[in-house]
mmCIF file of C-alpha atoms in Angstrom:
data_model
loop_
_atom_site.group_PDB
_atom_site.id
_atom_site.type_symbol
_atom_site.label_atom_id
_atom_site.label_comp_id
_atom_site.label_asym_id
_atom_site.label_seq_id
_atom_site.Cartn_x
_atom_site.Cartn_y
_atom_site.Cartn_z
ATOM 1 C CA MET A 1 37.388 -6.266 44.834
ATOM 2 C CA TYR A 2 39.508 -3.023 44.812
ATOM 3 C CA ALA A 3 35.969 -2.391 43.774
ATOM 4 C CA GLN A 4 33.458 -3.525 46.539
ATOM 5 C CA MET A 5 29.633 -3.967 46.605
ATOM 6 C CA VAL A 6 30.085 -2.330 43.428
ATOM 7 C CA LYS A 7 25.748 -1.570 42.663
ATOM 8 C CA SER A 8 24.437 -2.848 39.209
ATOM 9 C CA THR A 9 20.923 -2.128 38.009
ATOM 10 C CA GLY A 10 19.551 -3.823 40.927
ATOM 11 C CA GLU A 11 16.808 -5.274 39.024
ATOM 12 C CA GLY A 12 18.278 -8.931 37.734
ATOM 13 C CA VAL A 13 19.381 -10.524 34.988
ATOM 14 C CA LYS A 14 16.855 -10.258 31.817
ATOM 15 C CA SER A 15 15.392 -13.240 30.705
ATOM 16 C CA ARG A 16 16.304 -13.785 26.859
ATOM 17 C CA GLU A 17 11.969 -13.097 26.670
ATOM 18 C CA GLU A 18 13.165 -10.023 28.239
ATOM 19 C CA MET A 19 16.024 -8.470 26.309
ATOM 20 C CA SER A 20 15.300 -5.900 23.329
ATOM 21 C CA PRO A 21 17.132 -6.892 20.257
ATOM 22 C CA GLU A 22 20.310 -4.778 20.693
ATOM 23 C CA GLU A 23 20.429 -6.109 24.412
ATOM 24 C CA ALA A 24 20.081 -9.681 23.064
ATOM 25 C CA VAL A 25 22.931 -9.037 20.511
ATOM 26 C CA PHE A 26 25.206 -7.441 22.797
ATOM 27 C CA GLN A 27 24.709 -10.610 25.571
ATOM 28 C CA ASP A 28 25.167 -12.702 22.537
ATOM 29 C CA ARG A 29 28.692 -10.897 21.981
ATOM 30 C CA ILE A 30 29.897 -11.459 25.855
ATOM 31 C CA ASP A 31 28.765 -14.985 25.890
ATOM 32 C CA ALA A 32 31.284 -15.549 22.790
ATOM 33 C CA ASP A 33 33.841 -13.518 24.434
ATOM 34 C CA VAL A 34 33.861 -10.601 22.078
ATOM 35 C CA LYS A 35 35.252 -7.637 23.319
ATOM 36 C CA ILE A 36 33.170 -4.761 23.488
ATOM 37 C CA GLU A 37 34.739 -1.620 22.751
ATOM 38 C CA PRO A 38 33.555 2.154 23.833
ATOM 39 C CA LYS A 39 32.009 3.392 20.680
ATOM 40 C CA ASP A 40 29.913 0.057 20.281
ATOM 41 C CA TRP A 41 26.209 -0.090 21.660
ATOM 42 C CA MET A 42 25.242 -0.824 25.498
ATOM 43 C CA PRO A 43 22.860 -1.084 27.704
ATOM 44 C CA GLU A 44 23.040 1.909 29.813
ATOM 45 C CA GLY A 45 22.956 -0.026 33.224
ATOM 46 C CA TYR A 46 26.176 -1.680 31.772
ATOM 47 C CA ARG A 47 28.010 1.856 31.189
ATOM 48 C CA LYS A 48 26.860 2.627 34.872
ATOM 49 C CA THR A 49 27.928 -0.294 36.337
ATOM 50 C CA LEU A 50 31.635 -0.323 34.863
ATOM 51 C CA ILE A 51 32.121 3.657 35.514
ATOM 52 C CA ARG A 52 30.965 2.759 39.190
ATOM 53 C CA GLN A 53 33.542 -0.445 39.293
ATOM 54 C CA ILE A 54 36.355 1.005 37.539
ATOM 55 C CA GLY A 55 35.978 4.508 38.754
ATOM 56 C CA GLN A 56 36.286 3.243 42.668
ATOM 57 C CA HIS A 57 39.205 0.242 41.228
ATOM 58 C CA ALA A 58 41.025 3.598 40.273
ATOM 59 C CA HIS A 59 40.414 5.671 43.298
ATOM 60 C CA SER A 60 41.498 2.743 45.672
ATOM 61 C CA GLU A 61 45.235 2.857 43.458
ATOM 62 C CA ILE A 62 45.315 6.411 44.205
ATOM 63 C CA VAL A 63 44.040 6.656 47.913
ATOM 64 C CA GLY A 64 46.242 3.380 47.943
ATOM 65 C CA GLN A 65 49.507 5.223 47.665
ATOM 66 C CA LEU A 66 49.091 6.752 50.481
ATOM 67 C CA PRO A 67 49.787 3.929 53.326
ATOM 68 C CA GLU A 68 52.649 3.348 51.903
ATOM 69 C CA GLY A 69 53.711 6.524 50.954
ATOM 70 C CA ASN A 70 53.724 6.951 54.683
ATOM 71 C CA TRP A 71 57.328 4.432 54.611
ATOM 72 C CA ILE A 72 59.084 5.777 51.654
ATOM 73 C CA THR A 73 61.116 8.426 53.934
ATOM 74 C CA ARG A 74 61.175 6.118 56.921
ATOM 75 C CA ALA A 75 62.427 2.842 55.020
ATOM 76 C CA PRO A 76 65.115 0.981 56.766
ATOM 77 C CA THR A 77 67.806 1.273 53.756
ATOM 78 C CA LEU A 78 68.096 3.208 50.839
ATOM 79 C CA GLU A 79 67.748 -0.240 48.234
ATOM 80 C CA ARG A 80 64.134 -0.435 50.259
ATOM 81 C CA LYS A 81 63.230 3.452 49.790
ATOM 82 C CA ALA A 82 64.040 3.131 45.993
ATOM 83 C CA ILE A 83 61.592 0.196 45.886
ATOM 84 C CA LEU A 84 59.013 1.117 47.574
ATOM 85 C CA LEU A 85 58.778 4.513 45.464
ATOM 86 C CA ALA A 86 58.825 2.494 42.293
ATOM 87 C CA LYS A 87 55.876 0.485 43.906
ATOM 88 C CA VAL A 88 54.057 3.408 45.029
ATOM 89 C CA GLN A 89 54.495 5.455 41.620
ATOM 90 C CA ASP A 90 53.616 2.463 39.928
ATOM 91 C CA GLU A 91 50.026 2.622 41.870
ATOM 92 C CA ALA A 92 49.832 6.199 40.547
ATOM 93 C CA GLY A 93 50.190 4.550 37.027
ATOM 94 C CA HIS A 94 47.444 1.922 37.740
ATOM 95 C CA GLY A 95 45.289 4.155 38.486
ATOM 96 C CA LEU A 96 45.648 6.458 35.675
ATOM 97 C CA TYR A 97 45.508 2.959 33.352
ATOM 98 C CA LEU A 98 42.080 2.770 35.064
ATOM 99 C CA TYR A 99 40.876 6.796 35.013
ATOM 100 C CA CYS A 100 41.336 6.306 31.323
ATOM 101 C CA ALA A 101 39.093 3.530 31.038
ATOM 102 C CA ALA A 102 36.431 4.783 32.778
ATOM 103 C CA GLU A 103 36.657 7.920 30.250
ATOM 104 C CA THR A 104 35.802 6.102 27.360
ATOM 105 C CA LEU A 105 32.527 5.832 28.543
ATOM 106 C CA GLY A 106 31.924 9.311 28.790
ATOM 107 C CA VAL A 107 32.383 10.342 32.203
ATOM 108 C CA THR A 108 35.396 12.575 32.508
ATOM 109 C CA ARG A 109 38.230 12.810 35.000
ATOM 110 C CA ASP A 110 37.574 15.735 36.895
ATOM 111 C CA ASP A 111 34.019 14.604 37.324
ATOM 112 C CA LEU A 112 35.388 10.782 38.812
ATOM 113 C CA THR A 113 37.921 13.122 40.882
ATOM 114 C CA GLU A 114 34.940 15.487 42.353
ATOM 115 C CA GLN A 115 33.304 11.942 43.275
ATOM 116 C CA LEU A 116 35.802 11.009 45.317
ATOM 117 C CA LEU A 117 36.484 14.125 47.158
ATOM 118 C CA SER A 118 32.750 14.255 47.885
ATOM 119 C CA GLY A 119 32.650 10.690 48.997
ATOM 120 C CA LYS A 120 30.080 9.903 46.275
ATOM 121 C CA MET A 121 32.266 7.433 45.121
ATOM 122 C CA LYS A 122 34.444 4.805 47.480
ATOM 123 C CA TYR A 123 37.793 3.228 47.668
ATOM 124 C CA SER A 124 38.460 0.139 48.934
ATOM 125 C CA SER A 125 37.891 -0.254 52.379
ATOM 126 C CA ILE A 126 41.368 -1.503 53.091
ATOM 127 C CA PHE A 127 42.961 1.581 52.799
ATOM 128 C CA ASN A 128 41.417 3.034 56.111
ATOM 129 C CA TYR A 129 43.635 1.545 58.195
ATOM 130 C CA PRO A 130 47.005 2.922 59.171
ATOM 131 C CA THR A 131 50.749 0.972 58.647
ATOM 132 C CA LEU A 132 52.407 1.822 61.966
ATOM 133 C CA THR A 133 55.440 0.046 61.435
ATOM 134 C CA TRP A 134 57.855 -1.228 58.333
ATOM 135 C CA ALA A 135 56.516 -4.644 58.837
ATOM 136 C CA ASP A 136 53.319 -3.143 57.661
ATOM 137 C CA ILE A 137 54.299 -2.392 54.370
ATOM 138 C CA GLY A 138 55.675 -6.516 53.851
ATOM 139 C CA ALA A 139 52.471 -7.490 55.026
ATOM 140 C CA VAL A 140 50.342 -4.874 52.808
ATOM 141 C CA GLY A 141 52.396 -6.183 49.436
ATOM 142 C CA TRP A 142 52.243 -9.641 50.497
ATOM 143 C CA LEU A 143 48.490 -9.820 51.474
ATOM 144 C CA VAL A 144 46.766 -6.658 49.738
ATOM 145 C CA ASP A 145 48.630 -6.666 46.663
ATOM 146 C CA GLY A 146 48.116 -10.865 46.802
ATOM 147 C CA ALA A 147 44.550 -9.892 47.356
ATOM 148 C CA ALA A 148 44.352 -7.580 44.335
ATOM 149 C CA ILE A 149 45.869 -9.976 42.160
ATOM 150 C CA MET A 150 43.453 -12.609 42.950
ATOM 151 C CA ASN A 151 40.642 -10.252 41.815
ATOM 152 C CA GLN A 152 42.609 -8.635 39.148
ATOM 153 C CA VAL A 153 44.155 -11.689 36.959
ATOM 154 C CA PRO A 154 40.579 -12.980 35.841
ATOM 155 C CA LEU A 155 39.703 -9.494 35.546
ATOM 156 C CA GLN A 156 41.955 -9.609 32.173
ATOM 157 C CA ARG A 157 39.225 -11.619 30.458
ATOM 158 C CA THR A 158 36.707 -8.883 31.153
ATOM 159 C CA SER A 159 33.878 -7.696 28.359
ATOM 160 C CA PHE A 160 35.149 -4.662 28.334
ATOM 161 C CA GLY A 161 38.068 -4.108 26.371
ATOM 162 C CA PRO A 162 39.704 -0.865 28.020
ATOM 163 C CA TYR A 163 39.110 -2.427 31.210
ATOM 164 C CA SER A 164 40.685 -5.526 30.113
ATOM 165 C CA ARG A 165 43.730 -3.988 28.281
ATOM 166 C CA ALA A 166 44.205 -2.253 31.679
ATOM 167 C CA MET A 167 43.688 -5.142 33.789
ATOM 168 C CA ILE A 168 47.252 -7.074 31.573
ATOM 169 C CA ARG A 169 48.857 -4.166 32.251
ATOM 170 C CA ILE A 170 48.294 -3.670 36.104
ATOM 171 C CA CYS A 171 48.561 -7.525 36.498
ATOM 172 C CA LYS A 172 52.413 -7.678 34.996
ATOM 173 C CA GLU A 173 53.602 -5.252 37.396
ATOM 174 C CA GLU A 174 51.401 -6.297 40.471
ATOM 175 C CA SER A 175 53.250 -9.594 40.457
ATOM 176 C CA PHE A 176 56.306 -7.319 41.863
ATOM 177 C CA HIS A 177 54.322 -5.516 44.582
ATOM 178 C CA GLN A 178 53.425 -8.983 46.419
ATOM 179 C CA ARG A 179 57.280 -9.893 46.132
ATOM 180 C CA GLN A 180 58.578 -7.169 47.433
ATOM 181 C CA GLY A 181 56.328 -7.639 50.336
ATOM 182 C CA TYR A 182 57.076 -11.076 50.463
ATOM 183 C CA ASP A 183 60.838 -10.347 50.824
ATOM 184 C CA ILE A 184 60.285 -8.026 53.513
ATOM 185 C CA MET A 185 58.291 -10.105 55.478
ATOM 186 C CA MET A 186 60.594 -12.771 55.223
ATOM 187 C CA LYS A 187 63.538 -10.924 55.763
ATOM 188 C CA MET A 188 61.331 -9.461 59.273
ATOM 189 C CA ALA A 189 60.418 -13.238 59.824
ATOM 190 C CA LYS A 190 63.906 -14.398 60.132
ATOM 191 C CA GLY A 191 65.128 -11.141 62.141
ATOM 192 C CA THR A 192 65.347 -10.652 65.452
ATOM 193 C CA GLU A 193 63.080 -11.478 68.145
ATOM 194 C CA ALA A 194 61.658 -7.814 68.048
ATOM 195 C CA GLN A 195 61.500 -7.909 64.021
ATOM 196 C CA LYS A 196 59.707 -11.088 64.365
ATOM 197 C CA ARG A 197 57.107 -9.729 66.764
ATOM 198 C CA MET A 198 56.278 -7.046 64.280
ATOM 199 C CA ALA A 199 56.075 -9.350 61.535
ATOM 200 C CA GLN A 200 53.381 -11.274 63.401
ATOM 201 C CA ASP A 201 51.598 -7.838 64.618
ATOM 202 C CA ALA A 202 51.162 -7.302 61.036
ATOM 203 C CA LEU A 203 49.941 -10.014 59.877
ATOM 204 C CA ASN A 204 47.695 -9.899 63.295
ATOM 205 C CA ARG A 205 46.422 -6.264 61.908
ATOM 206 C CA PHE A 206 46.385 -7.294 58.228
ATOM 207 C CA TRP A 207 44.813 -10.842 58.067
ATOM 208 C CA TYR A 208 40.788 -9.987 58.815
ATOM 209 C CA PRO A 209 40.927 -6.362 56.682
ATOM 210 C CA SER A 210 42.398 -8.662 53.759
ATOM 211 C CA LEU A 211 39.713 -11.114 53.407
ATOM 212 C CA MET A 212 37.076 -8.018 53.528
ATOM 213 C CA MET A 213 38.329 -6.331 50.592
ATOM 214 C CA PHE A 214 36.908 -9.587 48.848
ATOM 215 C CA GLY A 215 32.995 -7.808 50.037
ATOM 216 C CA PRO A 216 30.721 -9.638 51.933
ATOM 217 C CA SER A 217 29.236 -12.490 50.643
ATOM 218 C CA ASP A 218 27.366 -12.024 47.088
ATOM 219 C CA LYS A 219 26.012 -15.391 46.188
ATOM 220 C CA ASP A 220 22.426 -14.096 46.690
ATOM 221 C CA SER A 221 23.383 -10.095 45.327
ATOM 222 C CA VAL A 222 20.804 -9.546 41.938
ATOM 223 C CA HIS A 223 23.930 -6.629 41.400
ATOM 224 C CA SER A 224 26.553 -9.508 41.351
ATOM 225 C CA ALA A 225 24.541 -11.968 39.326
ATOM 226 C CA GLN A 226 24.196 -9.170 36.369
ATOM 227 C CA SER A 227 27.632 -7.757 36.602
ATOM 228 C CA LEU A 228 28.551 -11.884 36.533
ATOM 229 C CA ALA A 229 26.559 -12.042 33.222
ATOM 230 C CA TRP A 230 28.217 -8.996 31.812
ATOM 231 C CA LYS A 231 31.326 -10.558 32.601
ATOM 232 C CA ILE A 232 32.327 -7.853 34.583
ATOM 233 C CA LYS A 233 32.801 -10.179 37.306
ATOM 234 C CA ILE A 234 33.899 -13.274 36.932
ATOM 235 C CA ASP A 235 34.317 -15.171 40.138
ATOM 236 C CA THR A 236 31.986 -14.655 43.491
ATOM 237 C CA ASN A 237 33.642 -12.485 46.524
ATOM 238 C CA ASP A 238 33.370 -16.259 48.137
ATOM 239 C CA GLU A 239 35.132 -18.199 45.582
ATOM 240 C CA LEU A 240 37.933 -15.038 45.884
ATOM 241 C CA ARG A 241 37.884 -15.038 49.444
ATOM 242 C CA GLN A 242 38.433 -18.739 49.346
ATOM 243 C CA LYS A 243 41.025 -18.971 46.706
ATOM 244 C CA PHE A 244 43.419 -16.632 48.558
ATOM 245 C CA VAL A 245 42.840 -18.124 52.019
ATOM 246 C CA ASP A 246 43.979 -21.608 50.526
ATOM 247 C CA GLN A 247 47.374 -19.314 48.394
ATOM 248 C CA THR A 248 48.523 -17.503 51.623
ATOM 249 C CA VAL A 249 48.270 -19.745 54.821
ATOM 250 C CA PRO A 250 51.433 -22.023 53.610
ATOM 251 C CA GLN A 251 53.165 -18.993 52.692
ATOM 252 C CA ALA A 252 52.415 -17.925 56.300
ATOM 253 C CA GLU A 253 53.639 -21.340 57.636
ATOM 254 C CA TYR A 254 56.738 -20.668 55.440
ATOM 255 C CA LEU A 255 57.284 -17.378 56.851
ATOM 256 C CA GLY A 256 57.135 -19.213 60.597
ATOM 257 C CA LEU A 257 53.816 -16.811 61.439
ATOM 258 C CA THR A 258 50.136 -17.893 63.022
ATOM 259 C CA VAL A 259 47.308 -16.600 60.944
ATOM 260 C CA PRO A 260 45.347 -14.902 63.970
ATOM 261 C CA ASP A 261 42.013 -17.703 63.286
ATOM 262 C CA GLU A 262 41.846 -20.309 65.796
ATOM 263 C CA ASN A 263 39.033 -21.485 63.249
ATOM 264 C CA LEU A 264 41.206 -21.912 60.664
ATOM 265 C CA LYS A 265 41.728 -25.809 59.620
ATOM 266 C CA TRP A 266 42.307 -27.697 56.699
ATOM 267 C CA ASN A 267 38.963 -29.197 55.130
ATOM 268 C CA GLU A 268 39.873 -32.404 53.054
ATOM 269 C CA GLU A 269 36.625 -33.030 51.680
ATOM 270 C CA LYS A 270 36.292 -29.537 49.829
ATOM 271 C CA GLY A 271 40.013 -29.088 49.511
ATOM 272 C CA GLY A 272 40.460 -25.924 51.154
ATOM 273 C CA TYR A 273 40.589 -23.975 54.612
ATOM 274 C CA ASP A 274 37.969 -23.114 56.534
ATOM 275 C CA PHE A 275 38.137 -20.079 57.860
ATOM 276 C CA SER A 276 36.573 -17.271 60.368
ATOM 277 C CA GLU A 277 34.632 -14.790 58.471
ATOM 278 C CA PRO A 278 35.833 -11.586 59.213
ATOM 279 C CA ASP A 279 33.680 -8.954 61.116
ATOM 280 C CA TRP A 280 31.253 -7.583 58.961
ATOM 281 C CA ALA A 281 29.790 -4.966 61.117
ATOM 282 C CA GLU A 282 33.346 -3.689 61.289
ATOM 283 C CA PHE A 283 33.562 -3.435 57.626
ATOM 284 C CA PHE A 284 30.150 -1.866 56.753
ATOM 285 C CA ASP A 285 31.207 0.691 59.508
ATOM 286 C CA VAL A 286 34.277 1.676 57.658
ATOM 287 C CA VAL A 287 32.540 1.885 53.999
ATOM 288 C CA LYS A 288 30.531 4.315 55.678
ATOM 289 C CA GLY A 289 33.452 6.194 56.433
ATOM 290 C CA ASN A 290 34.469 5.129 60.630
ATOM 291 C CA GLY A 291 37.760 3.695 60.094
ATOM 292 C CA PRO A 292 40.367 4.669 61.278
ATOM 293 C CA CYS A 293 41.960 6.394 58.717
ATOM 294 C CA ASN A 294 39.063 7.512 56.227
ATOM 295 C CA LYS A 295 39.245 11.424 57.414
ATOM 296 C CA ASP A 296 43.387 11.493 56.762
ATOM 297 C CA ARG A 297 43.075 9.764 53.600
ATOM 298 C CA LEU A 298 40.117 11.543 51.796
ATOM 299 C CA GLU A 299 41.825 15.367 53.391
ATOM 300 C CA ALA A 300 45.189 13.800 52.014
ATOM 301 C CA ARG A 301 43.505 14.061 48.691
ATOM 302 C CA ILE A 302 41.652 16.883 48.944
ATOM 303 C CA LYS A 303 44.580 18.825 49.906
ATOM 304 C CA ALA A 304 46.564 17.601 47.279
ATOM 305 C CA TRP A 305 43.653 18.406 44.149
ATOM 306 C CA ASP A 306 43.520 22.253 45.857
ATOM 307 C CA GLU A 307 46.794 23.094 46.154
ATOM 308 C CA GLY A 308 47.496 21.568 42.829
ATOM 309 C CA ALA A 309 45.256 23.730 41.368
ATOM 310 C CA TRP A 310 47.429 26.224 40.261
ATOM 311 C CA VAL A 311 49.529 23.929 38.649
ATOM 312 C CA ARG A 312 46.763 22.658 36.881
ATOM 313 C CA ASP A 313 45.727 26.127 35.197
ATOM 314 C CA GLY A 314 49.365 27.402 34.823
ATOM 315 C CA LEU A 315 50.583 24.922 32.607
ATOM 316 C CA LEU A 316 46.807 25.106 30.853
ATOM 317 C CA ALA A 317 47.483 28.684 30.465
ATOM 318 C CA HIS A 318 50.757 28.171 29.236
ATOM 319 C CA ALA A 319 50.215 25.769 26.631
ATOM 320 C CA GLU A 320 47.475 28.294 25.177
ATOM 321 C CA LYS A 321 49.258 31.482 25.275
ATOM 322 C CA ARG A 322 51.967 29.564 23.261
ATOM 323 C CA ALA A 323 49.124 27.888 21.318
ATOM 324 C CA ALA A 324 48.228 31.380 20.216
ATOM 325 C CA ARG A 325 51.709 32.891 19.888
ATOM 326 C CA LYS A 326 52.022 29.936 17.292
ATOM 327 C CA VAL A 327 48.890 30.783 15.419
ATOM 328 C CA ALA A 328 50.091 34.615 15.540
ATOM 329 C CA ALA A 329 53.555 33.953 14.079
ATOM 330 C CA GLU A 330 51.888 31.739 11.061
ATOM 331 C CA MET B 1 37.602 22.177 37.780
ATOM 332 C CA LYS B 2 36.272 22.914 34.519
ATOM 333 C CA HIS B 3 39.651 23.388 33.146
ATOM 334 C CA GLU B 4 40.859 19.922 32.220
ATOM 335 C CA TRP B 5 43.921 19.050 30.167
ATOM 336 C CA PRO B 6 43.277 17.889 26.946
ATOM 337 C CA LEU B 7 43.328 13.881 26.595
ATOM 338 C CA TRP B 8 46.386 12.390 24.433
ATOM 339 C CA GLU B 9 46.778 9.039 23.142
ATOM 340 C CA VAL B 10 49.927 7.553 23.189
ATOM 341 C CA PHE B 11 52.105 5.255 20.905
ATOM 342 C CA ILE B 12 54.823 3.060 21.589
ATOM 343 C CA ARG B 13 57.518 1.578 19.723
ATOM 344 C CA GLY B 14 59.111 -1.778 21.256
ATOM 345 C CA GLN B 15 62.130 -2.495 21.442
ATOM 346 C CA HIS B 16 62.539 -4.823 18.649
ATOM 347 C CA GLY B 17 62.533 -2.566 15.574
ATOM 348 C CA LEU B 18 58.417 -2.698 15.720
ATOM 349 C CA SER B 19 55.692 0.014 15.029
ATOM 350 C CA HIS B 20 54.603 1.857 17.074
ATOM 351 C CA ARG B 21 51.755 1.013 18.932
ATOM 352 C CA HIS B 22 48.811 2.370 20.529
ATOM 353 C CA VAL B 23 49.185 1.526 24.253
ATOM 354 C CA GLY B 24 47.095 3.582 26.311
ATOM 355 C CA SER B 25 45.905 7.285 26.901
ATOM 356 C CA LEU B 26 46.457 10.020 29.105
ATOM 357 C CA HIS B 27 45.878 14.026 29.914
ATOM 358 C CA ALA B 28 48.117 16.905 29.399
ATOM 359 C CA PRO B 29 47.921 20.502 29.022
ATOM 360 C CA ASP B 30 50.643 20.338 25.872
ATOM 361 C CA ALA B 31 52.503 18.027 23.657
ATOM 362 C CA GLU B 32 55.881 18.194 25.670
ATOM 363 C CA MET B 33 54.017 17.512 28.715
ATOM 364 C CA ALA B 34 52.207 14.384 26.900
ATOM 365 C CA VAL B 35 55.514 12.795 26.078
ATOM 366 C CA LYS B 36 56.904 13.081 29.713
ATOM 367 C CA ASN B 37 53.993 11.974 31.204
ATOM 368 C CA ALA B 38 53.831 9.128 28.855
ATOM 369 C CA ARG B 39 57.579 8.239 29.134
ATOM 370 C CA ASP B 40 56.644 7.845 33.395
ATOM 371 C CA VAL B 41 53.174 6.263 32.990
ATOM 372 C CA TYR B 42 54.244 4.053 30.055
ATOM 373 C CA THR B 43 58.016 2.780 29.810
ATOM 374 C CA ARG B 44 58.805 2.401 33.682
ATOM 375 C CA ARG B 45 60.106 -1.164 32.528
ATOM 376 C CA ASN B 46 61.751 -0.715 29.317
ATOM 377 C CA GLU B 47 58.683 -0.879 27.250
ATOM 378 C CA GLY B 48 59.720 1.135 24.733
ATOM 379 C CA VAL B 49 62.599 3.501 22.627
ATOM 380 C CA SER B 50 60.507 5.948 21.128
ATOM 381 C CA ILE B 51 56.651 7.648 21.392
ATOM 382 C CA TRP B 52 54.364 9.787 19.650
ATOM 383 C CA VAL B 53 51.377 11.116 21.244
ATOM 384 C CA VAL B 54 48.366 13.109 19.525
ATOM 385 C CA GLU B 55 45.511 14.707 20.774
ATOM 386 C CA ALA B 56 42.950 12.334 20.936
ATOM 387 C CA ARG B 57 39.978 14.804 19.103
ATOM 388 C CA HIS B 58 42.398 14.678 16.139
ATOM 389 C CA ILE B 59 41.823 11.172 15.223
ATOM 390 C CA THR B 60 39.479 9.936 13.160
ATOM 391 C CA ALA B 61 37.858 6.581 13.753
ATOM 392 C CA THR B 62 35.738 4.018 11.922
ATOM 393 C CA SER B 63 31.814 3.463 13.381
ATOM 394 C CA PRO B 64 31.097 0.017 14.833
ATOM 395 C CA SER B 65 27.956 0.393 12.320
ATOM 396 C CA ASP B 66 30.035 0.628 9.253
ATOM 397 C CA LYS B 67 31.803 -2.652 10.410
ATOM 398 C CA GLY B 68 30.156 -4.704 8.008
ATOM 399 C CA PRO B 69 30.095 -2.246 4.348
ATOM 400 C CA MET B 70 33.803 -1.347 5.918
ATOM 401 C CA PHE B 71 34.986 -4.789 6.460
ATOM 402 C CA GLU B 72 33.139 -7.507 4.828
ATOM 403 C CA PRO B 73 34.086 -6.888 0.858
ATOM 404 C CA SER B 74 37.570 -8.249 1.670
ATOM 405 C CA GLU B 75 36.285 -11.749 3.283
ATOM 406 C CA SER B 76 35.037 -12.775 -0.226
ATOM 407 C CA LYS B 77 38.644 -12.369 -1.822
ATOM 408 C CA VAL B 78 40.575 -15.519 -0.732
ATOM 409 C CA TYR B 79 42.513 -14.907 -3.884
ATOM 410 C CA ARG B 80 44.859 -11.781 -1.986
ATOM 411 C CA HIS B 81 46.263 -14.529 0.353
ATOM 412 C CA PRO B 82 49.622 -16.424 -1.104
ATOM 413 C CA THR B 83 48.163 -19.620 -0.098
ATOM 414 C CA PHE B 84 45.140 -19.113 -2.920
ATOM 415 C CA PHE B 85 47.484 -20.421 -5.163
ATOM 416 C CA ASP B 86 48.358 -24.224 -5.771
ATOM 417 C CA ILE B 87 51.647 -24.268 -6.713
ATOM 418 C CA PRO B 88 53.772 -27.919 -6.978
ATOM 419 C CA ASP B 89 56.083 -28.979 -4.516
ATOM 420 C CA ASP B 90 58.531 -29.136 -8.434
ATOM 421 C CA VAL B 91 58.704 -25.193 -8.447
ATOM 422 C CA GLY B 92 60.676 -24.944 -5.181
ATOM 423 C CA ALA B 93 60.041 -21.830 -2.760
ATOM 424 C CA MET B 94 57.841 -19.299 -3.720
#
């Protein structure tokens, strides 16, 4: 759900009778939990859906550095600064692992970058919200990374080998992110009245955007049905959202903070909380490009790409020159 | 945009005297930068004591369609495993 609303073939899941012999063998492997590797035969729809999903996931990691990077120079202590720096560096790493996984499917890194910068490919809606105070950095780690973990842990079992391996690496590092966020929230929530207000305000602003990260309900979506059959999606959006709420509410209570939802109530029968849906009209508007920070985020990425061009070209020219010199010397 | 840095495969030796193991890939203009990038991307948490990088285009791999002829012959040669032979307990450790 760093990848939201990834479109699949749009045709729904094929029955066994409709499958070609190759497709049937492919589906058998997936059903038997045998990983698919880049050189193996795969349906074109599987390849394309995965490129969309992994690409969107990678873009989210990269753009996700921006709201947090915003606070590196203003972290309250040197220790907090070093920790935040390490976390943002991890996000860059996660983006790289995922780009590499996508590239094994035959798309180039430059292609993916171009599609992000042109707006053709999306990144998670959550990163279009601003980080206004230091408590927001806590809320991002706790809620945003918490929601990410909820999605990524099952994806470690995804059917495509390189994606699964990237997820395993990422999950190992992600729990550091969530804990550092909660640590900030604990400090703020037990601090002065002003700090406590700041923590509550951060929770108020990030709660619903975090619920949106899972995407709208997809229980009737043909795209999701296909992705579930191919095991590139493991749980439905609603299942993940419910798990996230159930896990997070007690954590908010421990902090002494109030989840901004009057309808939040434990439901004994289903063994989970009842809660309000986020404002889906707002979600679609943010995805369309009208969130508070969409413009800033994309501009920052375009600036970094354009202003880094001379470095990329220069290093390549240097490498080519040295290689040519070596050949000449031999 | 058309000048993409080449792709490198990264292999890392963990801390326990193990072989280098493939951990992932990255882009870099040359070998020296590939090693530096590999350090930053793949060893942020003491994952290794040594790094190999090799440009991906230099790797020759078996093709999935050759899997049968390549690997199935060994399946019928169980005598290559020590457990194939019954050695009496009286003989002692062997």
